[in-house]
Amino acid sequence: MGFATALTCTQLYPHFPHLLLLLLLLNISDLHVNAQLSSSFYETSCPTVVTVVEGVVRQAIEAEARMAASLLRLHFHDCFVHGCDGPVLLDDTATVTGEKTALPNNNSIRGFEVVDEIKSAVEAVCNATVSCADILALAANASATLVGGPSWTVLLGRRDATNPASIAEVTAALPNPNSDMPTIIGRFAAVGLNVEDTVALSGGHTIGQARCVSFSARLYNFSGTGAPDPAIDADFLASLQSTCPQGGDANVLRPLDATTADTFDVGYYSNLQSNRGLLQSDQELTSDANTAPLTAPQGEIRLNCHVVNSA
Ligand code: HEM
């Protein structure tokens, strides 16, 4: 399914992207799990866990609205690499190298102190019972819900990994903000998700922020052209260039959803329609580049179909 179809559904059902996200987050979580997971896993061993997690997340979001986005993203980055098993939280030690310093995570994923607070609160009521991976899953659900998004049935009972993925594996698994559509689709396909899933899950960018370094290439040197991405709305481009001047501070932030940065809504998709997607990978969702045919003056009329004419 292409993006146009997703928009049609959005118009028909205002909560459609929410529902998709709900289902797909479950799917992601399901990719690497077995039948031992269940929404009632802690029913007897830690019956208050959901409430405890939600309480800490609520306080954290009240203190800083962006934290909802940061916690949602932590769960995504946990799940996309070898399933949702928590190594994204591990610090490097002499014997274990965690995933935090991999390019998509380094100086980027955040919220660890809130996860620590949740873990302490959970340990206080149920010692050594709830995994960090399950805490991330519950925190992501609470975060989305608390900023107006969907709630989904969180399957629980995950154990935390003792063997994180290598840095190279993390970099190879997580999508890149400068990727084109075929590459993005490839990354999602590698974890069993299709194009429709990719469009829906990208709706996670309805909240949160990105650093200039994540999108400045498209402001000044799109795909090595030395010029801005022609797909960006002109006013939006000027505004982004003013926030992120060439050679400026790479860590300055812009909201991923330019209209409603802290609310889980369909604003992200409307922005894409008006060419105001922040990341190239966002705006690529509206692109037909992967299916568009070459037309003159591009390409050639091949004389022998097995070889290009210049061979
Ligand atoms: C095409 C796939 C994706 C790419 C290329 C991508 C890339 C990025 C990048 C580059 C940032 C900003 C990081 C920074 O500048 O430090 C970001 C932020 C974020 N991403 Fe994604 N992402 C993708 C999919 C997803 C998915 C599937 C979700 C969740 C469902 C998600 C949730 C978020 C959130 C919530 C933020 C903001 C985090 C914050 O403000 O702390 N992303 N993403």
Tab-separated table of C-alpha atoms in Angstrom, residues 22-169:
chain	number	residue	atom	x	y	z
A	22	LEU	CA	-1.284	0.135	18.116
A	23	LEU	CA	-1.390	-3.049	16.119
A	24	LEU	CA	2.014	-2.634	14.662
A	25	LEU	CA	3.808	-1.936	17.873
A	26	LEU	CA	2.321	-5.192	19.015
A	27	ASN	CA	3.584	-6.820	15.860
A	28	ILE	CA	7.083	-5.520	16.429
A	29	SER	CA	6.983	-6.833	19.946
A	30	ASP	CA	5.718	-10.136	18.678
A	31	LEU	CA	8.390	-10.708	16.093
A	32	HIS	CA	10.861	-12.270	18.434
A	33	VAL	CA	8.726	-13.669	21.154
A	34	ASN	CA	7.016	-16.891	21.968
A	35	ALA	CA	3.739	-17.930	23.463
A	36	GLN	CA	4.987	-17.287	26.999
A	37	LEU	CA	4.175	-13.608	26.657
A	38	SER	CA	0.836	-12.489	27.966
A	39	SER	CA	-0.842	-9.266	29.007
A	40	SER	CA	-1.571	-10.871	32.382
A	41	PHE	CA	1.979	-12.117	32.962
A	42	TYR	CA	2.420	-10.104	36.186
A	43	GLU	CA	-1.155	-10.552	37.379
A	44	THR	CA	-0.083	-12.378	40.511
A	45	SER	CA	3.629	-11.573	40.760
A	46	CYS	CA	3.289	-7.803	40.320
A	47	PRO	CA	-0.339	-6.756	39.938
A	48	THR	CA	0.379	-3.032	40.296
A	49	VAL	CA	3.150	-2.812	37.710
A	50	VAL	CA	1.075	-1.044	35.036
A	51	THR	CA	-0.121	1.594	37.488
A	52	VAL	CA	3.352	2.110	38.922
A	53	VAL	CA	4.918	2.568	35.485
A	54	GLU	CA	2.169	4.901	34.373
A	55	GLY	CA	2.546	7.022	37.511
A	56	VAL	CA	6.244	7.661	36.950
A	57	VAL	CA	5.770	8.276	33.228
A	58	ARG	CA	2.983	10.744	33.940
A	59	GLN	CA	5.212	12.738	36.295
A	60	ALA	CA	8.073	12.664	33.806
A	61	ILE	CA	5.869	13.973	30.984
A	62	GLU	CA	4.452	16.666	33.238
A	63	ALA	CA	8.022	17.763	33.912
A	64	GLU	CA	8.988	17.573	30.227
A	65	ALA	CA	6.468	16.890	27.445
A	66	ARG	CA	9.152	15.525	25.130
A	67	MET	CA	9.791	12.591	27.460
A	68	ALA	CA	6.780	10.778	25.958
A	69	ALA	CA	8.572	10.768	22.617
A	70	SER	CA	11.880	9.736	24.101
A	71	LEU	CA	10.364	6.738	25.898
A	72	LEU	CA	8.421	5.640	22.807
A	73	ARG	CA	11.595	5.803	20.752
A	74	LEU	CA	13.570	3.778	23.310
A	75	HIS	CA	11.080	0.935	22.902
A	76	PHE	CA	11.315	1.158	19.100
A	77	HIS	CA	15.125	1.088	19.178
A	78	ASP	CA	15.019	-1.803	21.614
A	79	CYS	CA	12.609	-3.843	19.510
A	80	PHE	CA	14.112	-3.259	16.076
A	81	VAL	CA	17.418	-4.922	16.967
A	82	HIS	CA	17.057	-8.612	17.907
A	83	GLY	CA	13.610	-8.046	19.428
A	84	CYS	CA	12.505	-6.223	22.567
A	85	ASP	CA	15.015	-7.519	25.082
A	86	GLY	CA	16.455	-4.414	26.710
A	87	PRO	CA	20.128	-4.179	25.662
A	88	VAL	CA	19.558	-0.611	24.494
A	89	LEU	CA	19.665	0.288	28.186
A	90	LEU	CA	23.016	-1.381	28.923
A	91	ASP	CA	26.086	0.708	29.619
A	92	ASP	CA	29.400	-0.480	28.229
A	93	THR	CA	31.513	-2.504	30.662
A	94	ALA	CA	34.823	-4.336	30.372
A	95	THR	CA	32.963	-7.435	29.220
A	96	VAL	CA	29.769	-6.168	27.547
A	97	THR	CA	29.483	-3.492	24.879
A	98	GLY	CA	25.982	-2.118	24.833
A	99	GLU	CA	24.078	-0.525	21.969
A	100	LYS	CA	24.080	3.065	23.202
A	101	THR	CA	27.098	4.181	21.218
A	102	ALA	CA	25.858	2.895	17.861
A	103	LEU	CA	25.325	5.798	15.462
A	104	PRO	CA	21.482	5.883	15.556
A	105	ASN	CA	21.582	5.879	19.378
A	106	ASN	CA	24.648	7.904	20.305
A	107	ASN	CA	23.819	11.332	21.792
A	108	SER	CA	20.304	10.721	20.544
A	109	ILE	CA	18.227	8.219	22.511
A	110	ARG	CA	17.338	9.537	25.930
A	111	GLY	CA	15.060	8.955	28.905
A	112	PHE	CA	17.380	6.591	30.772
A	113	GLU	CA	16.951	8.446	34.040
A	114	VAL	CA	13.172	8.060	33.784
A	115	VAL	CA	13.567	4.347	33.084
A	116	ASP	CA	15.749	4.177	36.216
A	117	GLU	CA	13.035	5.901	38.225
A	118	ILE	CA	10.429	3.486	36.910
A	119	LYS	CA	12.667	0.530	37.665
A	120	SER	CA	13.223	1.727	41.249
A	121	ALA	CA	9.491	2.243	41.756
A	122	VAL	CA	8.736	-1.207	40.337
A	123	GLU	CA	11.479	-2.880	42.385
A	124	ALA	CA	10.033	-1.274	45.508
A	125	VAL	CA	6.756	-3.121	44.995
A	126	CYS	CA	7.942	-6.290	43.223
A	127	ASN	CA	11.589	-7.106	43.751
A	128	ALA	CA	13.479	-8.763	40.855
A	129	THR	CA	10.290	-9.568	38.995
A	130	VAL	CA	9.710	-7.180	36.058
A	131	SER	CA	12.263	-7.029	33.252
A	132	CYS	CA	13.683	-3.791	31.900
A	133	ALA	CA	12.399	-4.781	28.456
A	134	ASP	CA	8.853	-5.029	29.805
A	135	ILE	CA	9.294	-1.689	31.554
A	136	LEU	CA	10.205	-0.127	28.202
A	137	ALA	CA	7.140	-1.688	26.574
A	138	LEU	CA	4.835	-0.440	29.322
A	139	ALA	CA	6.465	3.002	29.370
A	140	ALA	CA	6.001	3.363	25.609
A	141	ASN	CA	2.324	2.510	25.879
A	142	ALA	CA	1.811	4.871	28.808
A	143	SER	CA	3.673	7.626	26.967
A	144	ALA	CA	1.617	7.381	23.799
A	145	THR	CA	-1.633	7.286	25.735
A	146	LEU	CA	-0.764	10.209	27.990
A	147	VAL	CA	-0.142	12.528	25.021
A	148	GLY	CA	-3.383	11.659	23.246
A	149	GLY	CA	-2.384	8.548	21.354
A	150	PRO	CA	-3.587	4.961	21.404
A	151	SER	CA	-3.371	2.413	24.140
A	152	TRP	CA	-2.576	-1.115	23.082
A	153	THR	CA	-2.493	-4.454	24.840
A	154	VAL	CA	1.087	-4.826	26.023
A	155	LEU	CA	2.291	-8.378	26.038
A	156	LEU	CA	4.584	-9.023	28.996
A	157	GLY	CA	6.992	-11.633	30.281
A	158	ARG	CA	10.119	-10.683	28.328
A	159	ARG	CA	13.523	-11.409	29.818
A	160	ASP	CA	16.439	-9.022	29.465
A	161	ALA	CA	19.233	-9.960	27.093
A	162	THR	CA	22.729	-10.594	28.388
A	163	ASN	CA	24.226	-10.365	24.921
A	164	PRO	CA	23.543	-7.071	23.158
A	165	ALA	CA	23.757	-6.809	19.408
A	166	SER	CA	27.058	-5.529	18.059
A	167	ILE	CA	27.372	-1.873	17.144
A	168	ALA	CA	27.474	-2.902	13.473
A	169	GLU	CA	24.262	-4.900	13.850
